[in-house]
Amino acid sequence: MRLAFFGRGGMGGVVAQRARQEGFEIGAVVTSDDAGLDVAALTKKLRGHDAAIDFTRAPAVLRNVTACAQAGVPLVEGTTGWQDQEREVRRAVEQANGAMIYGANFSLGVNLFYRIVRQAGTLFAGLDGYRAFIDETHHTRKKDAPSGTALRLRDILRETLGGGRDVPVASKREGDVPGIHRVGLESDADQILLVHEARSREGFAAGALLAARWIAGRRGVYLFADVLDELLTLERTT
Ligand SMILES: NC(=O)c1ccc[n+]([C@@H]2O[C@H](COP(=O)([O-])OP(=O)(O)OC[C@H]3O[C@@H](n4cnc5c(N)ncnc54)[C@H](OP(=O)(O)O)[C@@H]3O)[C@@H](O)[C@H]2O)c1
């Protein structure tokens, strides 16, 4: 499979290295030097790839998505912080009959963590004495705050706790931390803490490559959770 890459920063570098080890062919690498390319020029550069993987910055996402869709290259969108453009992004994929899979977090562990938090939220629903909170820590280069993962965790807690309860999110940026997310449920009497800590960027890279294999040859817009659902169903039935 021939892959195109957007970005060669912390994530882009790790995914490309792992892709080489896993036997993918590395094609075009689009960097910030190409930031001036318009959609037409980018589309030309992308043609002929089996999939593309994007780990750049939110302002570049709509252009990258549009070019991939128009080039007929399925895209794994790993960049975060572009929720405010979600409608335009979906429209760009759908109008060109393209394919995209996205997720704020491609780590298998975090996607299981979402499920654990969902279960916790359901258990605590209706218990007025408990308050929920989230905090997240990432490296200092991370531009968006709160992280996309923290926002997803907040949505899950709001949905499961119900009663319009708000869930405060605190963000910290320090060193080269790949990502720590803590979900707390506390009362005046006690506290329950659920923690996911990424030990490196390898888990995100492995998930992005899994998503690239999965999206190749498909059409439409998917969430990384769709891949996980399929994987877990398969494991349970085989
Ligand atoms: N979904 C997940 O599992 C997951 C996991 C980790 C991170 N992320 C997200 O992925 C994104 C990147 O993270 P990172 O840690 O790799 O950040 P990073 O180290 O800052 O790398 C971002 C890279 O994108 C490049 N870039 C910026 N604008 C560009 C453009 N228009 N075209 C092409 N390249 C461009 C930057 O180049 P310059 O340095 O030259 O500006 C830099 O190399 C962030 O949004 C982060 O939140 C997602």
PDB file of C-alpha atoms and ligand atoms in Angstrom:
ATOM      1  CA  MET A   1       0.000   0.000   0.000  1.00  0.00           C
ATOM      2  CA  ARG A   2       1.308   3.431  -0.945  1.00  0.00           C
ATOM      3  CA  LEU A   3       0.736   6.124   1.678  1.00  0.00           C
ATOM      4  CA  ALA A   4       0.920   9.918   1.498  1.00  0.00           C
ATOM      5  CA  PHE A   5       1.684  11.895   4.654  1.00  0.00           C
ATOM      6  CA  PHE A   6       0.706  15.379   5.800  1.00  0.00           C
ATOM      7  CA  GLY A   7       3.118  16.659   8.487  1.00  0.00           C
ATOM      8  CA  ARG A   8       6.413  15.350   9.753  1.00  0.00           C
ATOM      9  CA  GLY A   9       6.268  16.619  13.309  1.00  0.00           C
ATOM     10  CA  GLY A  10       6.060  14.488  16.461  1.00  0.00           C
ATOM     11  CA  MET A  11       3.278  12.250  15.136  1.00  0.00           C
ATOM     12  CA  GLY A  12       4.061  12.390  11.405  1.00  0.00           C
ATOM     13  CA  GLY A  13       7.636  11.203  12.071  1.00  0.00           C
ATOM     14  CA  VAL A  14       6.589   8.271  14.269  1.00  0.00           C
ATOM     15  CA  VAL A  15       3.814   7.105  11.893  1.00  0.00           C
ATOM     16  CA  ALA A  16       6.085   7.257   8.825  1.00  0.00           C
ATOM     17  CA  GLN A  17       8.801   5.252  10.603  1.00  0.00           C
ATOM     18  CA  ARG A  18       6.327   2.608  11.737  1.00  0.00           C
ATOM     19  CA  ALA A  19       4.737   2.504   8.263  1.00  0.00           C
ATOM     20  CA  ARG A  20       8.156   1.701   6.738  1.00  0.00           C
ATOM     21  CA  GLN A  21       8.675  -1.083   9.319  1.00  0.00           C
ATOM     22  CA  GLU A  22       5.231  -2.518   8.527  1.00  0.00           C
ATOM     23  CA  GLY A  23       6.022  -2.641   4.795  1.00  0.00           C
ATOM     24  CA  PHE A  24       3.984   0.335   3.527  1.00  0.00           C
ATOM     25  CA  GLU A  25       5.427   2.293   0.633  1.00  0.00           C
ATOM     26  CA  ILE A  26       5.986   5.964   1.507  1.00  0.00           C
ATOM     27  CA  GLY A  27       4.832   8.326  -1.245  1.00  0.00           C
ATOM     28  CA  ALA A  28       4.305  12.099  -1.057  1.00  0.00           C
ATOM     29  CA  VAL A  29       5.137  13.893   2.181  1.00  0.00           C
ATOM     30  CA  VAL A  30       3.361  17.248   2.468  1.00  0.00           C
ATOM     31  CA  THR A  31       5.046  19.587   4.955  1.00  0.00           C
ATOM     32  CA  SER A  32       4.612  23.177   6.091  1.00  0.00           C
ATOM     33  CA  ASP A  33       6.804  24.128   3.079  1.00  0.00           C
ATOM     34  CA  ASP A  34       3.747  23.181   0.975  1.00  0.00           C
ATOM     35  CA  ALA A  35       1.394  25.383   3.010  1.00  0.00           C
ATOM     36  CA  GLY A  36       1.036  27.712  -0.014  1.00  0.00           C
ATOM     37  CA  LEU A  37      -0.211  24.937  -2.377  1.00  0.00           C
ATOM     38  CA  ASP A  38      -3.836  25.324  -3.395  1.00  0.00           C
ATOM     39  CA  VAL A  39      -6.302  22.413  -3.528  1.00  0.00           C
ATOM     40  CA  ALA A  40      -5.703  21.790  -7.261  1.00  0.00           C
ATOM     41  CA  ALA A  41      -1.914  21.547  -6.890  1.00  0.00           C
ATOM     42  CA  LEU A  42      -2.233  19.341  -3.818  1.00  0.00           C
ATOM     43  CA  THR A  43      -4.767  17.070  -5.546  1.00  0.00           C
ATOM     44  CA  LYS A  44      -2.251  16.485  -8.343  1.00  0.00           C
ATOM     45  CA  LYS A  45       0.467  15.563  -5.817  1.00  0.00           C
ATOM     46  CA  LEU A  46      -1.821  13.062  -4.071  1.00  0.00           C
ATOM     47  CA  ARG A  47      -3.168  11.088  -7.040  1.00  0.00           C
ATOM     48  CA  GLY A  48      -2.183   7.423  -7.140  1.00  0.00           C
ATOM     49  CA  HIS A  49      -1.855   6.861  -3.366  1.00  0.00           C
ATOM     50  CA  ASP A  50      -3.922   4.161  -1.635  1.00  0.00           C
ATOM     51  CA  ALA A  51      -4.446   6.295   1.489  1.00  0.00           C
ATOM     52  CA  ALA A  52      -3.128   9.421   3.221  1.00  0.00           C
ATOM     53  CA  ILE A  53      -2.481  10.208   6.896  1.00  0.00           C
ATOM     54  CA  ASP A  54      -2.746  13.741   8.297  1.00  0.00           C
ATOM     55  CA  PHE A  55      -1.148  14.877  11.570  1.00  0.00           C
ATOM     56  CA  THR A  56      -0.703  18.635  11.107  1.00  0.00           C
ATOM     57  CA  ARG A  57      -2.623  21.636  12.441  1.00  0.00           C
ATOM     58  CA  ALA A  58      -6.325  22.470  12.447  1.00  0.00           C
ATOM     59  CA  PRO A  59      -6.140  25.355   9.897  1.00  0.00           C
ATOM     60  CA  ALA A  60      -4.700  22.938   7.274  1.00  0.00           C
ATOM     61  CA  VAL A  61      -7.399  20.270   7.678  1.00  0.00           C
ATOM     62  CA  LEU A  62     -10.121  21.490   5.284  1.00  0.00           C
ATOM     63  CA  ARG A  63      -7.611  21.926   2.447  1.00  0.00           C
ATOM     64  CA  ASN A  64      -6.053  18.498   3.072  1.00  0.00           C
ATOM     65  CA  VAL A  65      -9.436  16.773   3.268  1.00  0.00           C
ATOM     66  CA  THR A  66     -10.713  18.469   0.093  1.00  0.00           C
ATOM     67  CA  ALA A  67      -7.588  17.595  -1.910  1.00  0.00           C
ATOM     68  CA  CYS A  68      -7.658  13.953  -0.782  1.00  0.00           C
ATOM     69  CA  ALA A  69     -11.357  13.597  -1.635  1.00  0.00           C
ATOM     70  CA  GLN A  70     -10.832  15.150  -5.074  1.00  0.00           C
ATOM     71  CA  ALA A  71      -7.785  12.954  -5.727  1.00  0.00           C
ATOM     72  CA  GLY A  72      -9.768   9.828  -4.749  1.00  0.00           C
ATOM     73  CA  VAL A  73      -7.361   9.115  -1.853  1.00  0.00           C
ATOM     74  CA  PRO A  74      -8.988   7.861   1.385  1.00  0.00           C
ATOM     75  CA  LEU A  75      -7.789   9.953   4.332  1.00  0.00           C
ATOM     76  CA  VAL A  76      -6.954   9.122   7.957  1.00  0.00           C
ATOM     77  CA  GLU A  77      -7.474  12.472   9.714  1.00  0.00           C
ATOM     78  CA  GLY A  78      -5.535  12.486  12.983  1.00  0.00           C
ATOM     79  CA  THR A  79      -5.258  16.258  13.505  1.00  0.00           C
ATOM     80  CA  THR A  80      -7.400  17.675  16.312  1.00  0.00           C
ATOM     81  CA  GLY A  81      -8.983  21.059  17.055  1.00  0.00           C
ATOM     82  CA  TRP A  82     -11.103  21.421  13.876  1.00  0.00           C
ATOM     83  CA  GLN A  83     -14.567  20.505  15.307  1.00  0.00           C
ATOM     84  CA  ASP A  84     -15.844  23.995  14.365  1.00  0.00           C
ATOM     85  CA  GLN A  85     -15.308  23.061  10.685  1.00  0.00           C
ATOM     86  CA  GLU A  86     -16.838  19.602  10.891  1.00  0.00           C
ATOM     87  CA  ARG A  87     -19.763  20.431   8.620  1.00  0.00           C
ATOM     88  CA  GLU A  88     -17.561  21.824   5.805  1.00  0.00           C
ATOM     89  CA  VAL A  89     -15.153  18.917   6.140  1.00  0.00           C
ATOM     90  CA  ARG A  90     -17.929  16.326   5.802  1.00  0.00           C
ATOM     91  CA  ARG A  91     -19.415  18.202   2.877  1.00  0.00           C
ATOM     92  CA  ALA A  92     -16.027  18.245   1.076  1.00  0.00           C
ATOM     93  CA  VAL A  93     -15.730  14.451   1.400  1.00  0.00           C
ATOM     94  CA  GLU A  94     -19.322  13.705   0.473  1.00  0.00           C
ATOM     95  CA  GLN A  95     -19.434  16.040  -2.553  1.00  0.00           C
ATOM     96  CA  ALA A  96     -16.382  14.341  -4.089  1.00  0.00           C
ATOM     97  CA  ASN A  97     -17.591  10.852  -3.087  1.00  0.00           C
ATOM     98  CA  GLY A  98     -14.382  10.493  -1.066  1.00  0.00           C
ATOM     99  CA  ALA A  99     -13.465   8.623   2.115  1.00  0.00           C
ATOM    100  CA  MET A 100     -12.249   9.807   5.509  1.00  0.00           C
ATOM    101  CA  ILE A 101     -11.821   8.299   8.941  1.00  0.00           C
ATOM    102  CA  TYR A 102     -11.137  10.542  11.920  1.00  0.00           C
ATOM    103  CA  GLY A 103     -10.738  10.447  15.663  1.00  0.00           C
ATOM    104  CA  ALA A 104      -9.247  12.641  18.347  1.00  0.00           C
ATOM    105  CA  ASN A 105      -7.299   9.627  19.536  1.00  0.00           C
ATOM    106  CA  PHE A 106      -6.187   6.591  17.544  1.00  0.00           C
ATOM    107  CA  SER A 107      -4.915   4.660  20.554  1.00  0.00           C
ATOM    108  CA  LEU A 108      -6.770   1.422  21.132  1.00  0.00           C
ATOM    109  CA  GLY A 109      -6.398   1.915  24.903  1.00  0.00           C
ATOM    110  CA  VAL A 110      -8.057   5.349  24.832  1.00  0.00           C
ATOM    111  CA  ASN A 111     -10.954   4.004  22.822  1.00  0.00           C
ATOM    112  CA  LEU A 112     -11.445   1.315  25.459  1.00  0.00           C
ATOM    113  CA  PHE A 113     -11.054   4.025  28.127  1.00  0.00           C
ATOM    114  CA  TYR A 114     -14.033   5.856  26.511  1.00  0.00           C
ATOM    115  CA  ARG A 115     -16.091   2.730  27.110  1.00  0.00           C
ATOM    116  CA  ILE A 116     -14.949   2.451  30.742  1.00  0.00           C
ATOM    117  CA  VAL A 117     -15.844   6.113  31.338  1.00  0.00           C
ATOM    118  CA  ARG A 118     -19.234   5.579  29.682  1.00  0.00           C
ATOM    119  CA  GLN A 119     -19.869   2.734  32.116  1.00  0.00           C
ATOM    120  CA  ALA A 120     -18.744   4.865  35.069  1.00  0.00           C
ATOM    121  CA  GLY A 121     -20.988   7.739  33.987  1.00  0.00           C
ATOM    122  CA  THR A 122     -23.942   5.368  33.790  1.00  0.00           C
ATOM    123  CA  LEU A 123     -23.233   4.050  37.309  1.00  0.00           C
ATOM    124  CA  PHE A 124     -23.043   7.562  38.763  1.00  0.00           C
ATOM    125  CA  ALA A 125     -26.100   8.941  36.910  1.00  0.00           C
ATOM    126  CA  GLY A 126     -28.628  10.305  39.374  1.00  0.00           C
ATOM    127  CA  LEU A 127     -26.187  10.384  42.323  1.00  0.00           C
ATOM    128  CA  ASP A 128     -26.342  14.095  43.112  1.00  0.00           C
ATOM    129  CA  GLY A 129     -23.607  13.918  45.739  1.00  0.00           C
ATOM    130  CA  TYR A 130     -20.943  13.212  43.093  1.00  0.00           C
ATOM    131  CA  ARG A 131     -19.226  15.720  40.800  1.00  0.00           C
ATOM    132  CA  ALA A 132     -17.227  14.774  37.709  1.00  0.00           C
ATOM    133  CA  PHE A 133     -14.076  16.456  36.416  1.00  0.00           C
ATOM    134  CA  ILE A 134     -11.488  15.868  33.705  1.00  0.00           C
ATOM    135  CA  ASP A 135      -7.880  16.967  33.451  1.00  0.00           C
ATOM    136  CA  GLU A 136      -5.408  16.407  30.656  1.00  0.00           C
ATOM    137  CA  THR A 137      -1.655  16.979  30.239  1.00  0.00           C
ATOM    138  CA  HIS A 138       0.219  17.152  26.920  1.00  0.00           C
ATOM    139  CA  HIS A 139       3.548  18.357  25.518  1.00  0.00           C
ATOM    140  CA  THR A 140       4.113  22.083  25.103  1.00  0.00           C
ATOM    141  CA  ARG A 141       3.841  22.010  21.267  1.00  0.00           C
ATOM    142  CA  LYS A 142       0.184  20.973  21.391  1.00  0.00           C
ATOM    143  CA  LYS A 143      -1.866  23.871  20.015  1.00  0.00           C
ATOM    144  CA  ASP A 144      -5.439  22.966  20.951  1.00  0.00           C
ATOM    145  CA  ALA A 145      -6.776  22.938  24.509  1.00  0.00           C
ATOM    146  CA  PRO A 146      -8.695  21.119  25.849  1.00  0.00           C
ATOM    147  CA  SER A 147      -7.512  18.104  23.858  1.00  0.00           C
ATOM    148  CA  GLY A 148      -9.973  16.452  21.458  1.00  0.00           C
ATOM    149  CA  THR A 149      -9.854  13.379  23.711  1.00  0.00           C
ATOM    150  CA  ALA A 150     -10.864  15.425  26.781  1.00  0.00           C
ATOM    151  CA  LEU A 151     -13.779  16.932  24.832  1.00  0.00           C
ATOM    152  CA  ARG A 152     -14.930  13.454  23.835  1.00  0.00           C
ATOM    153  CA  LEU A 153     -14.686  12.287  27.475  1.00  0.00           C
ATOM    154  CA  ARG A 154     -16.718  15.338  28.532  1.00  0.00           C
ATOM    155  CA  ASP A 155     -19.421  14.521  25.962  1.00  0.00           C
ATOM    156  CA  ILE A 156     -19.598  10.938  27.225  1.00  0.00           C
ATOM    157  CA  LEU A 157     -19.937  12.081  30.859  1.00  0.00           C
ATOM    158  CA  ARG A 158     -22.537  14.760  30.066  1.00  0.00           C
ATOM    159  CA  GLU A 159     -24.549  12.225  28.134  1.00  0.00           C
ATOM    160  CA  THR A 160     -24.385   9.437  30.716  1.00  0.00           C
ATOM    161  CA  LEU A 161     -24.577  11.493  33.941  1.00  0.00           C
ATOM    162  CA  GLY A 162     -27.552  13.436  32.586  1.00  0.00           C
ATOM    163  CA  GLY A 163     -29.379  16.150  34.503  1.00  0.00           C
ATOM    164  CA  GLY A 164     -27.511  18.896  32.617  1.00  0.00           C
ATOM    165  CA  ARG A 165     -24.520  18.392  34.912  1.00  0.00           C
ATOM    166  CA  ASP A 166     -21.433  20.279  33.766  1.00  0.00           C
ATOM    167  CA  VAL A 167     -18.015  18.625  33.688  1.00  0.00           C
ATOM    168  CA  PRO A 168     -15.077  21.023  34.077  1.00  0.00           C
ATOM    169  CA  VAL A 169     -11.949  20.276  32.018  1.00  0.00           C
ATOM    170  CA  ALA A 170      -8.464  21.493  33.020  1.00  0.00           C
ATOM    171  CA  SER A 171      -5.529  21.440  30.569  1.00  0.00           C
ATOM    172  CA  LYS A 172      -1.805  21.501  31.327  1.00  0.00           C
ATOM    173  CA  ARG A 173       1.079  21.727  28.825  1.00  0.00           C
ATOM    174  CA  GLU A 174       4.505  20.514  29.950  1.00  0.00           C
ATOM    175  CA  GLY A 175       7.645  18.848  28.571  1.00  0.00           C
ATOM    176  CA  ASP A 176       7.185  16.138  25.930  1.00  0.00           C
ATOM    177  CA  VAL A 177       4.217  14.336  27.574  1.00  0.00           C
ATOM    178  CA  PRO A 178       2.456  12.222  24.853  1.00  0.00           C
ATOM    179  CA  GLY A 179      -0.895  12.447  26.688  1.00  0.00           C
ATOM    180  CA  ILE A 180      -2.440  11.874  30.138  1.00  0.00           C
ATOM    181  CA  HIS A 181      -6.218  11.988  30.696  1.00  0.00           C
ATOM    182  CA  ARG A 182      -7.764  11.721  34.170  1.00  0.00           C
ATOM    183  CA  VAL A 183     -11.450  11.420  34.850  1.00  0.00           C
ATOM    184  CA  GLY A 184     -12.552  11.979  38.450  1.00  0.00           C
ATOM    185  CA  LEU A 185     -15.841  11.373  40.202  1.00  0.00           C
ATOM    186  CA  GLU A 186     -15.842  12.867  43.661  1.00  0.00           C
ATOM    187  CA  SER A 187     -18.092  13.530  46.617  1.00  0.00           C
ATOM    188  CA  ASP A 188     -17.403  15.172  49.968  1.00  0.00           C
ATOM    189  CA  ALA A 189     -16.576  11.681  51.248  1.00  0.00           C
ATOM    190  CA  ASP A 190     -14.365  10.167  48.535  1.00  0.00           C
ATOM    191  CA  GLN A 191     -12.928  10.255  45.053  1.00  0.00           C
ATOM    192  CA  ILE A 192     -12.681   7.743  42.216  1.00  0.00           C
ATOM    193  CA  LEU A 193      -9.987   8.405  39.617  1.00  0.00           C
ATOM    194  CA  LEU A 194      -9.765   6.792  36.165  1.00  0.00           C
ATOM    195  CA  VAL A 195      -6.488   7.461  34.339  1.00  0.00           C
ATOM    196  CA  HIS A 196      -5.189   6.789  30.834  1.00  0.00           C
ATOM    197  CA  GLU A 197      -1.517   7.561  30.243  1.00  0.00           C
ATOM    198  CA  ALA A 198       0.072   7.149  26.807  1.00  0.00           C
ATOM    199  CA  ARG A 199       3.655   5.927  27.259  1.00  0.00           C
ATOM    200  CA  SER A 200       4.743   7.017  23.775  1.00  0.00           C
ATOM    201  CA  ARG A 201       3.276   8.015  20.395  1.00  0.00           C
ATOM    202  CA  GLU A 202       3.505   4.403  19.165  1.00  0.00           C
ATOM    203  CA  GLY A 203      -0.079   3.541  20.142  1.00  0.00           C
ATOM    204  CA  PHE A 204      -1.456   6.468  18.100  1.00  0.00           C
ATOM    205  CA  ALA A 205       0.746   5.507  15.139  1.00  0.00           C
ATOM    206  CA  ALA A 206      -0.356   1.858  15.230  1.00  0.00           C
ATOM    207  CA  GLY A 207      -4.011   2.945  15.288  1.00  0.00           C
ATOM    208  CA  ALA A 208      -3.514   5.375  12.386  1.00  0.00           C
ATOM    209  CA  LEU A 209      -1.984   2.602  10.247  1.00  0.00           C
ATOM    210  CA  LEU A 210      -4.779   0.221  11.213  1.00  0.00           C
ATOM    211  CA  ALA A 211      -7.235   2.927  10.108  1.00  0.00           C
ATOM    212  CA  ALA A 212      -5.336   3.410   6.808  1.00  0.00           C
ATOM    213  CA  ARG A 213      -5.697  -0.302   5.977  1.00  0.00           C
ATOM    214  CA  TRP A 214      -9.373  -0.190   6.949  1.00  0.00           C
ATOM    215  CA  ILE A 215     -10.329   2.938   4.957  1.00  0.00           C
ATOM    216  CA  ALA A 216      -8.504   1.995   1.741  1.00  0.00           C
ATOM    217  CA  GLY A 217     -11.087   1.165  -0.923  1.00  0.00           C
ATOM    218  CA  ARG A 218     -14.085   2.529   1.079  1.00  0.00           C
ATOM    219  CA  ARG A 219     -16.287   5.588   0.526  1.00  0.00           C
ATOM    220  CA  GLY A 220     -17.871   7.796   3.189  1.00  0.00           C
ATOM    221  CA  VAL A 221     -17.030   9.392   6.543  1.00  0.00           C
ATOM    222  CA  TYR A 222     -16.208   7.171   9.522  1.00  0.00           C
ATOM    223  CA  LEU A 223     -15.041   7.451  13.113  1.00  0.00           C
ATOM    224  CA  PHE A 224     -12.089   5.479  14.451  1.00  0.00           C
ATOM    225  CA  ALA A 225     -14.594   3.986  16.905  1.00  0.00           C
ATOM    226  CA  ASP A 226     -16.188   2.205  13.890  1.00  0.00           C
ATOM    227  CA  VAL A 227     -12.931   0.280  13.337  1.00  0.00           C
ATOM    228  CA  LEU A 228     -12.761  -0.651  16.994  1.00  0.00           C
ATOM    229  CA  ASP A 229     -16.384  -1.811  17.023  1.00  0.00           C
ATOM    230  CA  GLU A 230     -15.652  -4.083  14.074  1.00  0.00           C
ATOM    231  CA  LEU A 231     -12.437  -5.387  15.655  1.00  0.00           C
ATOM    232  CA  LEU A 232     -14.056  -6.184  19.014  1.00  0.00           C
ATOM    233  CA  THR A 233     -17.049  -7.836  17.365  1.00  0.00           C
ATOM    234  CA  LEU A 234     -14.704  -9.997  15.301  1.00  0.00           C
ATOM    235  CA  GLU A 235     -12.654 -10.971  18.370  1.00  0.00           C
ATOM    236  CA  ARG A 236     -15.809 -11.996  20.244  1.00  0.00           C
ATOM    237  CA  THR A 237     -17.160 -14.065  17.382  1.00  0.00           C
ATOM    238  CA  THR A 238     -13.961 -15.912  16.385  1.00  0.00           C
TER     239      THR A 238
HETATM  240  N1  LIG B   1      -5.642  11.389  16.659  1.00  0.00           N
HETATM  241  C1  LIG B   1      -4.617  11.032  17.438  1.00  0.00           C
HETATM  242  O1  LIG B   1      -4.499   9.891  17.892  1.00  0.00           O
HETATM  243  C2  LIG B   1      -3.548  12.047  17.739  1.00  0.00           C
HETATM  244  C3  LIG B   1      -2.419  11.703  18.493  1.00  0.00           C
HETATM  245  C4  LIG B   1      -1.438  12.648  18.691  1.00  0.00           C
HETATM  246  C5  LIG B   1      -1.584  13.930  18.158  1.00  0.00           C
HETATM  247  N2  LIG B   1      -2.708  14.240  17.465  1.00  0.00           N
HETATM  248  C6  LIG B   1      -2.899  15.548  16.810  1.00  0.00           C
HETATM  249  O2  LIG B   1      -2.115  15.565  15.617  1.00  0.00           O
HETATM  250  C7  LIG B   1      -1.695  16.890  15.331  1.00  0.00           C
HETATM  251  C8  LIG B   1      -0.175  16.929  15.164  1.00  0.00           C
HETATM  252  O3  LIG B   1       0.444  16.542  16.382  1.00  0.00           O
HETATM  253  P1  LIG B   1       2.042  16.493  16.519  1.00  0.00           P
HETATM  254  O4  LIG B   1       2.314  16.101  17.912  1.00  0.00           O
HETATM  255  O5  LIG B   1       2.634  15.729  15.391  1.00  0.00           O
HETATM  256  O6  LIG B   1       2.357  18.062  16.322  1.00  0.00           O
HETATM  257  P2  LIG B   1       3.717  18.724  15.809  1.00  0.00           P
HETATM  258  O7  LIG B   1       4.884  17.965  16.328  1.00  0.00           O
HETATM  259  O8  LIG B   1       3.587  20.187  16.115  1.00  0.00           O
HETATM  260  O9  LIG B   1       3.675  18.507  14.219  1.00  0.00           O
HETATM  261  C9  LIG B   1       2.789  19.179  13.350  1.00  0.00           C
HETATM  262  C10 LIG B   1       3.462  19.220  11.995  1.00  0.00           C
HETATM  263  O10 LIG B   1       2.559  19.739  11.016  1.00  0.00           O
HETATM  264  C11 LIG B   1       3.293  20.577  10.155  1.00  0.00           C
HETATM  265  N3  LIG B   1       2.379  21.502   9.476  1.00  0.00           N
HETATM  266  C12 LIG B   1       1.803  22.614   9.960  1.00  0.00           C
HETATM  267  N4  LIG B   1       1.016  23.165   9.004  1.00  0.00           N
HETATM  268  C13 LIG B   1       1.113  22.377   7.915  1.00  0.00           C
HETATM  269  C14 LIG B   1       0.551  22.411   6.601  1.00  0.00           C
HETATM  270  N5  LIG B   1      -0.260  23.407   6.214  1.00  0.00           N
HETATM  271  N6  LIG B   1       0.847  21.400   5.727  1.00  0.00           N
HETATM  272  C15 LIG B   1       1.663  20.401   6.098  1.00  0.00           C
HETATM  273  N7  LIG B   1       2.275  20.340   7.321  1.00  0.00           N
HETATM  274  C16 LIG B   1       1.982  21.311   8.211  1.00  0.00           C
HETATM  275  C17 LIG B   1       4.283  21.261  11.076  1.00  0.00           C
HETATM  276  O11 LIG B   1       5.373  21.770  10.369  1.00  0.00           O
HETATM  277  P3  LIG B   1       6.269  22.985  11.010  1.00  0.00           P
HETATM  278  O12 LIG B   1       6.872  22.416  12.240  1.00  0.00           O
HETATM  279  O13 LIG B   1       7.220  23.279   9.934  1.00  0.00           O
HETATM  280  O14 LIG B   1       5.285  24.079  11.276  1.00  0.00           O
HETATM  281  C18 LIG B   1       4.705  20.103  11.977  1.00  0.00           C
HETATM  282  O15 LIG B   1       5.752  19.365  11.399  1.00  0.00           O
HETATM  283  C19 LIG B   1      -2.245  17.761  16.480  1.00  0.00           C
HETATM  284  O16 LIG B   1      -3.486  18.299  16.093  1.00  0.00           O
HETATM  285  C20 LIG B   1      -2.446  16.754  17.610  1.00  0.00           C
HETATM  286  O17 LIG B   1      -3.422  17.150  18.544  1.00  0.00           O
HETATM  287  C21 LIG B   1      -3.685  13.333  17.243  1.00  0.00           C
END
